[in-house]
mmCIF file of C-alpha atoms (C1' of nucleotides) in Angstrom:
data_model
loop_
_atom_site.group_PDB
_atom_site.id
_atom_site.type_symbol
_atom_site.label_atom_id
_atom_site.label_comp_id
_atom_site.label_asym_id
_atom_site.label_seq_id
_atom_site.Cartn_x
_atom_site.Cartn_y
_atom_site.Cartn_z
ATOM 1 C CA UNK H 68 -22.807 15.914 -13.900
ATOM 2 C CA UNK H 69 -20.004 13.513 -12.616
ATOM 3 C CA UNK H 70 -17.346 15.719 -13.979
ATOM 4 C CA UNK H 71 -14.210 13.410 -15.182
ATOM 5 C CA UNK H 72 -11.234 14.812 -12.977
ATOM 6 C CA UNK H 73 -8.412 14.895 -15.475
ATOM 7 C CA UNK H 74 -6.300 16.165 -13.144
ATOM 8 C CA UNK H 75 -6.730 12.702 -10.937
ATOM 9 C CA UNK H 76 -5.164 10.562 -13.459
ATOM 10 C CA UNK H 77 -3.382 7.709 -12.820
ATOM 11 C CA UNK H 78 -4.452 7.722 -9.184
ATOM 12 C CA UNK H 79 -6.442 4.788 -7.474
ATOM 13 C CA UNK H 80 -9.031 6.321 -5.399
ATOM 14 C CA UNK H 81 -9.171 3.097 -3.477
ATOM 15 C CA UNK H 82 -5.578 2.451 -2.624
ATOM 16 C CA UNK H 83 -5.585 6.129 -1.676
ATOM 17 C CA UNK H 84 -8.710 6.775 0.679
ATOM 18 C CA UNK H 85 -7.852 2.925 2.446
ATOM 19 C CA UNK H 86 -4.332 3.362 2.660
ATOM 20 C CA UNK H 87 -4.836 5.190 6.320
ATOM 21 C CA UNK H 88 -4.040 8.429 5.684
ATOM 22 C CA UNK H 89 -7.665 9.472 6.120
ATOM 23 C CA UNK H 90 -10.255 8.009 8.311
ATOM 24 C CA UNK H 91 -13.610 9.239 7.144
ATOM 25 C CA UNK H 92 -14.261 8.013 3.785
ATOM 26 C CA UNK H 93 -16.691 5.070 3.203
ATOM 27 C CA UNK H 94 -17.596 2.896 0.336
ATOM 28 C CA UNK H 95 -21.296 2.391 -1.228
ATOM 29 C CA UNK H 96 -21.808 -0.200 -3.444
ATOM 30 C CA UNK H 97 -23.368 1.081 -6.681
ATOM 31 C CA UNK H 98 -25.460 -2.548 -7.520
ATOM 32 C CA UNK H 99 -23.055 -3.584 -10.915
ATOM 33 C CA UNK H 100 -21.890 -0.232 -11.367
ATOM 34 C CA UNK H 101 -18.055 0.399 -9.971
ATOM 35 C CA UNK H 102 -18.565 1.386 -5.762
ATOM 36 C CA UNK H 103 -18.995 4.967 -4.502
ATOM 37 C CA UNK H 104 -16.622 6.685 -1.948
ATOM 38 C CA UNK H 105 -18.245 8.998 0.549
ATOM 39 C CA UNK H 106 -16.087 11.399 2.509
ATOM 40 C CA UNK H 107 -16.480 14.685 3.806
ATOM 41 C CA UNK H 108 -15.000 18.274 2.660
ATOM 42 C CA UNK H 109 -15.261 21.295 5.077
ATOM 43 C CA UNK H 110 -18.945 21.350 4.776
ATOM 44 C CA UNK H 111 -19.715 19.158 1.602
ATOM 45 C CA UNK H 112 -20.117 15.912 1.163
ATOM 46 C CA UNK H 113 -18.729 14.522 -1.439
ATOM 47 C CA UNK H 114 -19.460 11.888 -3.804
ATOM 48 C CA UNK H 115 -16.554 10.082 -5.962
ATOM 49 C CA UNK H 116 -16.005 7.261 -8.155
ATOM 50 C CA UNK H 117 -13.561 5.287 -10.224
ATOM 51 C CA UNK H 118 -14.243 4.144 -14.272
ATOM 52 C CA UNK H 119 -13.069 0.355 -14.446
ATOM 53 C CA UNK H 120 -9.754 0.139 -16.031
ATOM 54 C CA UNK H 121 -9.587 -0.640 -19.021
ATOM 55 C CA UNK H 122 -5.661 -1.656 -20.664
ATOM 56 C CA UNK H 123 -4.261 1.438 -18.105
ATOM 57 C CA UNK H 124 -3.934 0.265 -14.255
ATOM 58 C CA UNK H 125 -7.299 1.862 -13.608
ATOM 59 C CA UNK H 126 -9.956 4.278 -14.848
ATOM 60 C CA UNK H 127 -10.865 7.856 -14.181
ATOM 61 C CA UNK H 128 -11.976 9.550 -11.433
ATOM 62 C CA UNK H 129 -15.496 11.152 -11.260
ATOM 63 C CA UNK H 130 -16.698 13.640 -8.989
ATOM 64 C CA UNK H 131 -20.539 12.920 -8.731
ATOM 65 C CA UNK H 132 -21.223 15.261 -6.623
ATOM 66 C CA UNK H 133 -21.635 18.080 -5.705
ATOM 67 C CA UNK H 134 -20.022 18.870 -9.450
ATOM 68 C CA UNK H 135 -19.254 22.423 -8.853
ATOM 69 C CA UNK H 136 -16.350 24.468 -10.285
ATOM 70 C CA UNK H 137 -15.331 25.228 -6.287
ATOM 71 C CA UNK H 138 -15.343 21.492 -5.256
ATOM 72 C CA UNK H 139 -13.602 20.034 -8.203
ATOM 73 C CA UNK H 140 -11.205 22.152 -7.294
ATOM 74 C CA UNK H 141 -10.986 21.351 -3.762
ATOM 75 C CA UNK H 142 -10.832 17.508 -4.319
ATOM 76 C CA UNK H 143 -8.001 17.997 -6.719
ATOM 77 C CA UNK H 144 -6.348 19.978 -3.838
ATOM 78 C CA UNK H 145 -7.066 17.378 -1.316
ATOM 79 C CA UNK H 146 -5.917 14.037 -3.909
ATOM 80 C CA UNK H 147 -2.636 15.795 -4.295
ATOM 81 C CA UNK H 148 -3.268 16.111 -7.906
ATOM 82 C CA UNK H 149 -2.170 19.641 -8.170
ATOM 83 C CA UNK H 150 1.507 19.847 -9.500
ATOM 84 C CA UNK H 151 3.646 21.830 -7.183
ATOM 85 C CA UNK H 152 7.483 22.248 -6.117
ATOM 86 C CA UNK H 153 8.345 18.989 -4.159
ATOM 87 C CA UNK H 154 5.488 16.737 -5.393
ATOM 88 C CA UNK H 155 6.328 15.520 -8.863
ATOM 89 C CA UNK H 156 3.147 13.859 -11.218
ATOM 90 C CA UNK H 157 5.652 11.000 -12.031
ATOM 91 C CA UNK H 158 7.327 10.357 -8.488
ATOM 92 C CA UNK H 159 6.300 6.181 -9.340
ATOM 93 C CA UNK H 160 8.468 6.317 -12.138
ATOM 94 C CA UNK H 161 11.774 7.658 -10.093
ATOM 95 C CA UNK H 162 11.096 4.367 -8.294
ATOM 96 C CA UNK H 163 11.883 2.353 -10.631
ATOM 97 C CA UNK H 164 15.447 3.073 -10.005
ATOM 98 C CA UNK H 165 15.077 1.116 -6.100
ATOM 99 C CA UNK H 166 15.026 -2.602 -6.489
ATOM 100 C CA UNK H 167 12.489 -3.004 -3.272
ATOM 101 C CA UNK H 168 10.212 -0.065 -4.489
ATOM 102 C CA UNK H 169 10.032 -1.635 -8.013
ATOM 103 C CA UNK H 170 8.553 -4.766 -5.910
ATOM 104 C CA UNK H 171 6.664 -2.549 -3.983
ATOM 105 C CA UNK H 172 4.662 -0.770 -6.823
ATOM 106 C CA UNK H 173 2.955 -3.547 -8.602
ATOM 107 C CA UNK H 174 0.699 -3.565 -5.080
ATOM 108 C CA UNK H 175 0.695 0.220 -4.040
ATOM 109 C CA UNK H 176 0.749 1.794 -7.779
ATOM 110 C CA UNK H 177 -1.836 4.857 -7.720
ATOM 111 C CA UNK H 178 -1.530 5.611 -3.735
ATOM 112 C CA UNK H 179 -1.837 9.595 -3.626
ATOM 113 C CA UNK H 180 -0.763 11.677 -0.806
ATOM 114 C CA UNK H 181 -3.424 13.519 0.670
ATOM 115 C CA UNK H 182 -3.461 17.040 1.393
ATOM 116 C CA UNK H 183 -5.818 17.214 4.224
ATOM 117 C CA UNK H 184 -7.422 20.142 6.875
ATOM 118 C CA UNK H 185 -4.127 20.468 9.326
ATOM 119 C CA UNK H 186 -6.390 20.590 12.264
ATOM 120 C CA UNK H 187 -8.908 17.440 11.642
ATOM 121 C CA UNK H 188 -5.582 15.550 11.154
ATOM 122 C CA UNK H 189 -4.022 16.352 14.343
ATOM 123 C CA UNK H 190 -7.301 15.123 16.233
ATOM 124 C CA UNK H 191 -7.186 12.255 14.273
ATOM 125 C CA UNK H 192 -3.883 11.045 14.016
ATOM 126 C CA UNK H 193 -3.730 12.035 18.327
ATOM 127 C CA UNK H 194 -6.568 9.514 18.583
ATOM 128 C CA UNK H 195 -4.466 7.340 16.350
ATOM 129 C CA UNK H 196 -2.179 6.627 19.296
ATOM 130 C CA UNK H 197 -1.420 2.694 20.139
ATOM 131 C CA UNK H 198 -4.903 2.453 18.871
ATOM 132 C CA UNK H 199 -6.428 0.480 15.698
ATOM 133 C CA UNK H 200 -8.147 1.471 12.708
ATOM 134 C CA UNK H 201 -11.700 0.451 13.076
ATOM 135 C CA UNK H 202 -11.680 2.265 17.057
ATOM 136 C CA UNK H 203 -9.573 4.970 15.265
ATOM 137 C CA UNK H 204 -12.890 5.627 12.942
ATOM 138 C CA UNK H 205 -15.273 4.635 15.541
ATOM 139 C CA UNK H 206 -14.090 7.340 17.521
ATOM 140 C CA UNK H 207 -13.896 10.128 15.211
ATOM 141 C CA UNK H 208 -17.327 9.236 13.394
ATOM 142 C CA UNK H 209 -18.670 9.680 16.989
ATOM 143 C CA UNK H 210 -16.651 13.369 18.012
ATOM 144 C CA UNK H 211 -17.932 14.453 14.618
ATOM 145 C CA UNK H 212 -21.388 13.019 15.040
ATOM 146 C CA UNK H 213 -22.324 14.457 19.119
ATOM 147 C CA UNK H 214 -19.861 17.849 18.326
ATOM 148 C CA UNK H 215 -19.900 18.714 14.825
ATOM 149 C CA UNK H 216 -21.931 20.376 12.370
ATOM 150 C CA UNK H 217 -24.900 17.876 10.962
ATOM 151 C CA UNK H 218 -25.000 17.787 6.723
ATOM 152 C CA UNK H 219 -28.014 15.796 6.401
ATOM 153 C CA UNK H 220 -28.034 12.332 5.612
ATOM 154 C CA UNK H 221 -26.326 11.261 9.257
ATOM 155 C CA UNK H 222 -23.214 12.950 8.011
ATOM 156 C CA UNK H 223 -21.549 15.728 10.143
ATOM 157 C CA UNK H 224 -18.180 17.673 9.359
ATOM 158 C CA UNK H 225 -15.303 17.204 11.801
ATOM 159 C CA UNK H 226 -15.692 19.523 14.932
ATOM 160 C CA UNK H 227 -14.098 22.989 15.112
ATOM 161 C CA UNK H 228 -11.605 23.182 18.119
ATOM 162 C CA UNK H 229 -14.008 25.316 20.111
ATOM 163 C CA UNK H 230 -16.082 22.488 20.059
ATOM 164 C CA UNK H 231 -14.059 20.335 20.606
ATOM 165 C CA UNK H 232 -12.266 22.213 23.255
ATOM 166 C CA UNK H 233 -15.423 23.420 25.074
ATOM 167 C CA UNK H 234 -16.661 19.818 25.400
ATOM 168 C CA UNK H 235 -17.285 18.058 28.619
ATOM 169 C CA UNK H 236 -14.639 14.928 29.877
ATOM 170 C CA UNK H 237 -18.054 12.739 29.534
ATOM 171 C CA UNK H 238 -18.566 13.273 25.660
ATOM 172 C CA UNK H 239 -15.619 12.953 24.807
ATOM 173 C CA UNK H 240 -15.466 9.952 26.756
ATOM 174 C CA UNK H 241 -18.388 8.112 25.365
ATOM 175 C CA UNK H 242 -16.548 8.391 21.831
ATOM 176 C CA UNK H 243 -13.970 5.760 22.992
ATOM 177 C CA UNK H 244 -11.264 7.872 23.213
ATOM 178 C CA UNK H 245 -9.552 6.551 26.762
ATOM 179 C CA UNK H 246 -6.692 8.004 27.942
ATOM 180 C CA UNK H 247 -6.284 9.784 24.943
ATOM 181 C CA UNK H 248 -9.563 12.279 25.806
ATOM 182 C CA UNK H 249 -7.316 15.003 28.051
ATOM 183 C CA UNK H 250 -4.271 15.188 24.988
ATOM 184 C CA UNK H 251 -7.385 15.596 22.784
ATOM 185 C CA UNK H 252 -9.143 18.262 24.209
ATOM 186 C CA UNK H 253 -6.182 20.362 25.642
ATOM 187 C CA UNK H 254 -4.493 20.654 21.704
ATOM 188 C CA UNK H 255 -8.385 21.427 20.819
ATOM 189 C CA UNK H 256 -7.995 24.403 23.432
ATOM 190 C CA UNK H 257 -4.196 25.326 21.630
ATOM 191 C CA UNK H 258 -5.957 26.006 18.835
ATOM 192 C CA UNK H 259 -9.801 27.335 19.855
ATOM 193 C CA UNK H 260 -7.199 29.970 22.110
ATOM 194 C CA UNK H 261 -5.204 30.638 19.099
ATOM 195 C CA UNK H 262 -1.871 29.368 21.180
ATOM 196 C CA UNK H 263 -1.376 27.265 18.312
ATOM 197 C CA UNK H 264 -1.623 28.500 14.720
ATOM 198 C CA UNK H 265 -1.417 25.847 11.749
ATOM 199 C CA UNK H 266 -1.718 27.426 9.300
ATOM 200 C CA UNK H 267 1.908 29.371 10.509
ATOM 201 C CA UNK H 268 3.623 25.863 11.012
ATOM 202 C CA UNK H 269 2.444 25.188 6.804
ATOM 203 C CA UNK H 270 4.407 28.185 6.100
ATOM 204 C CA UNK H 271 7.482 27.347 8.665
ATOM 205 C CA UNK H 272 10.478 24.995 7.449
ATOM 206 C CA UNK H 273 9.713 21.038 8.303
ATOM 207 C CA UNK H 274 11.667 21.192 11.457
ATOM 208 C CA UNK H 275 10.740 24.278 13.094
ATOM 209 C CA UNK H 276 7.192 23.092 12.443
ATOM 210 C CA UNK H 277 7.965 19.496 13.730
ATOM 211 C CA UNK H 278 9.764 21.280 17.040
ATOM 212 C CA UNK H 279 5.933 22.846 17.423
ATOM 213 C CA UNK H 280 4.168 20.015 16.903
ATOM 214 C CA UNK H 281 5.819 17.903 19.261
ATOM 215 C CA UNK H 282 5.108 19.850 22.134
ATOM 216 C CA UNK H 283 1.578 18.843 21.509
ATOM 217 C CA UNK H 284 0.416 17.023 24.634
ATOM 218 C CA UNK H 285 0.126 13.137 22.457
ATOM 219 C CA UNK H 286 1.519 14.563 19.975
ATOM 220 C CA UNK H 287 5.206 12.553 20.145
ATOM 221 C CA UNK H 288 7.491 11.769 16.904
ATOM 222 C CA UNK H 289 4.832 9.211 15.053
ATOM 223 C CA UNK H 290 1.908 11.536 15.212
ATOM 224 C CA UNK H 291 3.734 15.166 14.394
ATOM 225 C CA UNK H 292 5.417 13.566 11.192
ATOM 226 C CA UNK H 293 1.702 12.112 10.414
ATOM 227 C CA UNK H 294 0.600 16.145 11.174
ATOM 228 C CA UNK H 295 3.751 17.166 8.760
ATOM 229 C CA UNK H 296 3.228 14.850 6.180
ATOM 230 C CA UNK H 297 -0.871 15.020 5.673
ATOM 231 C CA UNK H 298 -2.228 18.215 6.849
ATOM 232 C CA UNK H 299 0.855 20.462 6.970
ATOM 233 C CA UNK H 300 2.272 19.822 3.674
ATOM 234 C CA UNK H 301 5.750 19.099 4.282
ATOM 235 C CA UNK H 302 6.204 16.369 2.089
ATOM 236 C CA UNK H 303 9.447 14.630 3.033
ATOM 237 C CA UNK H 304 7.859 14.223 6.462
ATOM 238 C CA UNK H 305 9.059 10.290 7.126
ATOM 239 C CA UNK H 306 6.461 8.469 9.732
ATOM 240 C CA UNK H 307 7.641 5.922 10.826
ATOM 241 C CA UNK H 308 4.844 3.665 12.550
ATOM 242 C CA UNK H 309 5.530 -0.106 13.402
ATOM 243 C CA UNK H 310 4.531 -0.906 9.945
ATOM 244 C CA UNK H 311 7.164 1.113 8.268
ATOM 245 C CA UNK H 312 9.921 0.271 10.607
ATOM 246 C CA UNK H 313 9.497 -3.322 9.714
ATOM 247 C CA UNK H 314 9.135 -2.501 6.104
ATOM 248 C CA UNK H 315 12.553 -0.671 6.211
ATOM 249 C CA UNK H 316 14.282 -2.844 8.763
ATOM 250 C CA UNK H 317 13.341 -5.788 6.327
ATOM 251 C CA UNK H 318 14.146 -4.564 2.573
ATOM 252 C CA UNK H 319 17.051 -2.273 3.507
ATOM 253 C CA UNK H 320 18.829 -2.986 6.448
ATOM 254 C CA UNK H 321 18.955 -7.057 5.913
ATOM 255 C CA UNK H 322 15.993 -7.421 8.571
ATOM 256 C CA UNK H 323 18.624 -6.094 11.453
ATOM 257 C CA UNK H 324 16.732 -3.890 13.958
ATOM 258 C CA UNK H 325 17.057 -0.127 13.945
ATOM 259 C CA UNK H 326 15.845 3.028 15.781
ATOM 260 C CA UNK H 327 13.534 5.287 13.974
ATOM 261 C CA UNK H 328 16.531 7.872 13.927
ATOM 262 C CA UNK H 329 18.197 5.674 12.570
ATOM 263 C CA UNK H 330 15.186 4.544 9.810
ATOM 264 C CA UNK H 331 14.358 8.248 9.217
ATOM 265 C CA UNK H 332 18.253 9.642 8.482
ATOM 266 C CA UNK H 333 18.430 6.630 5.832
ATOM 267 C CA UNK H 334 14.638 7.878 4.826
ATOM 268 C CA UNK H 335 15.660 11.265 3.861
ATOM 269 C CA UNK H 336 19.315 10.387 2.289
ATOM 270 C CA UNK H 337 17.725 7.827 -0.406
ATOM 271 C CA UNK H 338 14.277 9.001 -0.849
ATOM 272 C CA UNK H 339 15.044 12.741 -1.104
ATOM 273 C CA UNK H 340 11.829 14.908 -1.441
ATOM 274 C CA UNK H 341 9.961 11.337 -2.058
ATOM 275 C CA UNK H 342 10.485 10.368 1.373
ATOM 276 C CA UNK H 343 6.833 10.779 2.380
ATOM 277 C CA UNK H 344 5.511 9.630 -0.790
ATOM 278 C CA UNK H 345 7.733 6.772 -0.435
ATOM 279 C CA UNK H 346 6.497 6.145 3.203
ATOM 280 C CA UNK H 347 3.065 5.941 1.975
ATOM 281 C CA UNK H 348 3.588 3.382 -0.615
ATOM 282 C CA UNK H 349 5.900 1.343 1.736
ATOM 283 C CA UNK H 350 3.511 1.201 4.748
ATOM 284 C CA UNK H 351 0.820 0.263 2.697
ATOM 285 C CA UNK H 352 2.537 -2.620 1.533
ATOM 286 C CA UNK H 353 3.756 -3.945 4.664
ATOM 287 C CA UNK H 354 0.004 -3.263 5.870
ATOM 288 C CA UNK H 355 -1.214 -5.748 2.779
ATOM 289 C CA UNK H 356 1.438 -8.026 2.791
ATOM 290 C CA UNK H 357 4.124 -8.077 6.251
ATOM 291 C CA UNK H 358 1.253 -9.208 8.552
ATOM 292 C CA UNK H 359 2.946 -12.658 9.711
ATOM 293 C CA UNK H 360 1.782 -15.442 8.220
ATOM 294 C CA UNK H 361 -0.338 -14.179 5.523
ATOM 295 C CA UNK H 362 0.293 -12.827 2.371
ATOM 296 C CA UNK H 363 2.959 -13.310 -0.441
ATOM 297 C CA UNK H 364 6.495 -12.734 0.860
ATOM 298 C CA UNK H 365 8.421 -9.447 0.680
ATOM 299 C CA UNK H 366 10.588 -8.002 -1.818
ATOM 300 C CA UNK H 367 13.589 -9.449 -0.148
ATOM 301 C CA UNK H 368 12.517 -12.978 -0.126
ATOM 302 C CA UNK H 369 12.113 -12.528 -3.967
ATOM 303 C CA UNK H 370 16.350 -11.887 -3.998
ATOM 304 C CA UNK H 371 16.413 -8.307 -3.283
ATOM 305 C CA UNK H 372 17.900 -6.488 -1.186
ATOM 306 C CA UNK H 373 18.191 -2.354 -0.931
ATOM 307 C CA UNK H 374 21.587 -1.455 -1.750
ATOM 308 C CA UNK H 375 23.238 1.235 0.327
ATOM 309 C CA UNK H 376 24.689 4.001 -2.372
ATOM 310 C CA UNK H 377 22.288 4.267 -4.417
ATOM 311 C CA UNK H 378 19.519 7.388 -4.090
ATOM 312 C CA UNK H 379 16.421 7.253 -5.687
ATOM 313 C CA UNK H 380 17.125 9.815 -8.488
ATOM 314 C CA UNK H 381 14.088 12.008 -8.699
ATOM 315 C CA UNK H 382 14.186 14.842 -10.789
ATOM 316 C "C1'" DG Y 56 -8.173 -13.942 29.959
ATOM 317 C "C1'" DG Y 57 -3.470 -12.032 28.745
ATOM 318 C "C1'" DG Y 58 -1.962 -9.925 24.599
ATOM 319 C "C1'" DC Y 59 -2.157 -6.742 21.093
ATOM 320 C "C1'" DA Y 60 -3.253 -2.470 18.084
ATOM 321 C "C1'" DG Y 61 -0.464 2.609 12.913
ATOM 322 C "C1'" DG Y 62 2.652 5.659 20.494
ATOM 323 C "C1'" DT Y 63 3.393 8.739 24.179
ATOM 324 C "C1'" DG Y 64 4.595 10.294 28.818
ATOM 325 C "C1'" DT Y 65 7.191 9.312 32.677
ATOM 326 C "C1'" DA Y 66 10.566 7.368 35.515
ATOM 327 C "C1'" DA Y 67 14.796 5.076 36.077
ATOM 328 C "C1'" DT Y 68 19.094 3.687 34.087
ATOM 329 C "C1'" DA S 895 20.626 9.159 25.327
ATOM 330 C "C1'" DT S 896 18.388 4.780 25.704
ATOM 331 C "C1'" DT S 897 15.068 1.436 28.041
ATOM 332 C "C1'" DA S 898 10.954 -0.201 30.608
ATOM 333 C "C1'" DC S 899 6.404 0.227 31.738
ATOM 334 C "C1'" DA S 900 1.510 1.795 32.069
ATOM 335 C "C1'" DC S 901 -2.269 3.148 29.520
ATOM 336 C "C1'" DC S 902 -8.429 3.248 27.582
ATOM 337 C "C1'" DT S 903 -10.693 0.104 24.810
ATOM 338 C "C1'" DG S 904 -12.358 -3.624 21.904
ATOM 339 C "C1'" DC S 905 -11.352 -7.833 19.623
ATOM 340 C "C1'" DC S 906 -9.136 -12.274 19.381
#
DNA sequence: GGGCAGGTGTAAT
DNA sequence: ATTACACCTGCC
């Protein structure tokens, strides 16, 4: 049992399950032993922890359970552990070569992206809207909890669209959802209807796909690239959240204002096929470390400043 | 209590 | 093509 994932290395199972891509994992402490994360897999739970680090940045990752030869293989899947075209093992070291990402990685150094279920991320990331991160769980806990499937233990997998697109106003209602309930239930009934197929906008280029997406009732520019970039696959996807914006408008552009456009044309010209690794490590920073007033300053109040040539050289 | 939180839809420039 | 505003809800 608790099968070492070789595959995982170098990631930090903590930066990556908090750093808001996914909303369903919690943390059990372990009494001295290093804490548990608990998070859901179609119809598994799923039981993983991290060895303490020893000289390296961090430890292993174990999968305690259930340590089958079908799960291990799903949780590398869903860490983005498994080397493919456009999602290099050693995408941290091409950042070396940015003078604000080399600041960045010291605090974000392990982040994975996660390749997620296409459809529980568009729920989620709809709900997402001008909304926070503790409602943002709240709220999906509770569809999954009064409309999905139970797996013992108070845990429940994420509801299938029928069920989620056969539910009443009310329930939906009662899980905090506000005026977000109609856009949830009508792209549930896209997909229970089979008027929307996601598994065809994975195999579609990123901008067909993003076309699709965006016709989405909630789903606007924020929320499809969120779709793109963690359930769909396309990994140069470039959200750009308030987070991010201020991130980029403050290392790269000298703290002058810009539009997203604007943030997501300079996105894909210097981060290349990083672009939505790079977004990941670059929100979670500004999450840690932009709020006003706390925090140690940004890269650019250490002297550095984003250059405008220059493009991360990846591969 | 008005403002805000990981935006979007809508209406009016 | 941009800009302004309302919006459920819970927590300062």
């Amino acid at each position: 049992m608790a099968t070492l994932l070789a595959e995982a290395a170098g990631v930090d199972l903590r930066r990556t399950l908090d750093s808001g891509q996914a909303f369903r994992w919690h943390w059990e402490s372990n009494g001295a032993k290093p804490p548990i994360a608990v998070g859901i897999l179609g119809r598994h739970v799923v039981r993983l922890t991290q060895d303490p680090g020893g000289m390296s940045p961090q430890g292993g990752i174990r999968l305690l359970s259930p340590d089958t030869p079908e799960t291990r293989r799903a949780i590398c899947r869903y860490l983005g552990v498994v080397p493919r075209a456009g999602h290099p093992r050693n995408a941290e070291a091409a950042f070396a070569a940015d003078p604000v990402l080399a600041r960045v990685l010291p605090h974000t150094s392990g982040i994975s992206l996660l390749a997620q279920d296409p459809w529980e991320i568009l729920i989620s990331f709809i709900v997402s809207q001008n909304n926070n991160i503790p409602k943002i769980t709240r709220s999906i806990e509770g569809l999954a909890r009064v409309l999905g499937e139970p797996l013992g233990k108070g845990m429940f997998a994420f509801p299938s669209p029928e069920r989620l697109a056969g539910a009443r106003m009310r329930t939906l209602a009662a899980c905090s959802l506000g005026y977000r309930a109609p856009y949830v239930r009508a792209a549930a009934r896209l997909v229970a209807e089979g008027r929307l197929d996601l598994t065809v906008l994975s195999a579609m280029d990123q901008g067909s796909a993003r076309e699709a997406l965006l016709q989405i009732p909630g789903v606007g520019e924020k929320v499809g690239d969120c779709v793109l970039l963690f359930g769909l696959g396309h990994r140069t996807a470039f959200p750009v959240d308030v987070w991010v914006k201020r991130a980029v408008e403050r290392f790269y552009f000298g703290n002058r204002r810009c539009t997203t456009g604007q943030i997501q044309s300079f996105a894909r010209s210097r981060f290349g096929h990083l672009a939505g690794y790079t977004q990941q490590h670059l929100f979670a920073y500004a999450r840690a470390f932009l709020q006003a007033g706390t925090g140690p300053a940004g890269p650019a109040d250490h002297g550095v400043t984003g250059g405008r040539a220059t493009r991360v050289s990846a591969l």
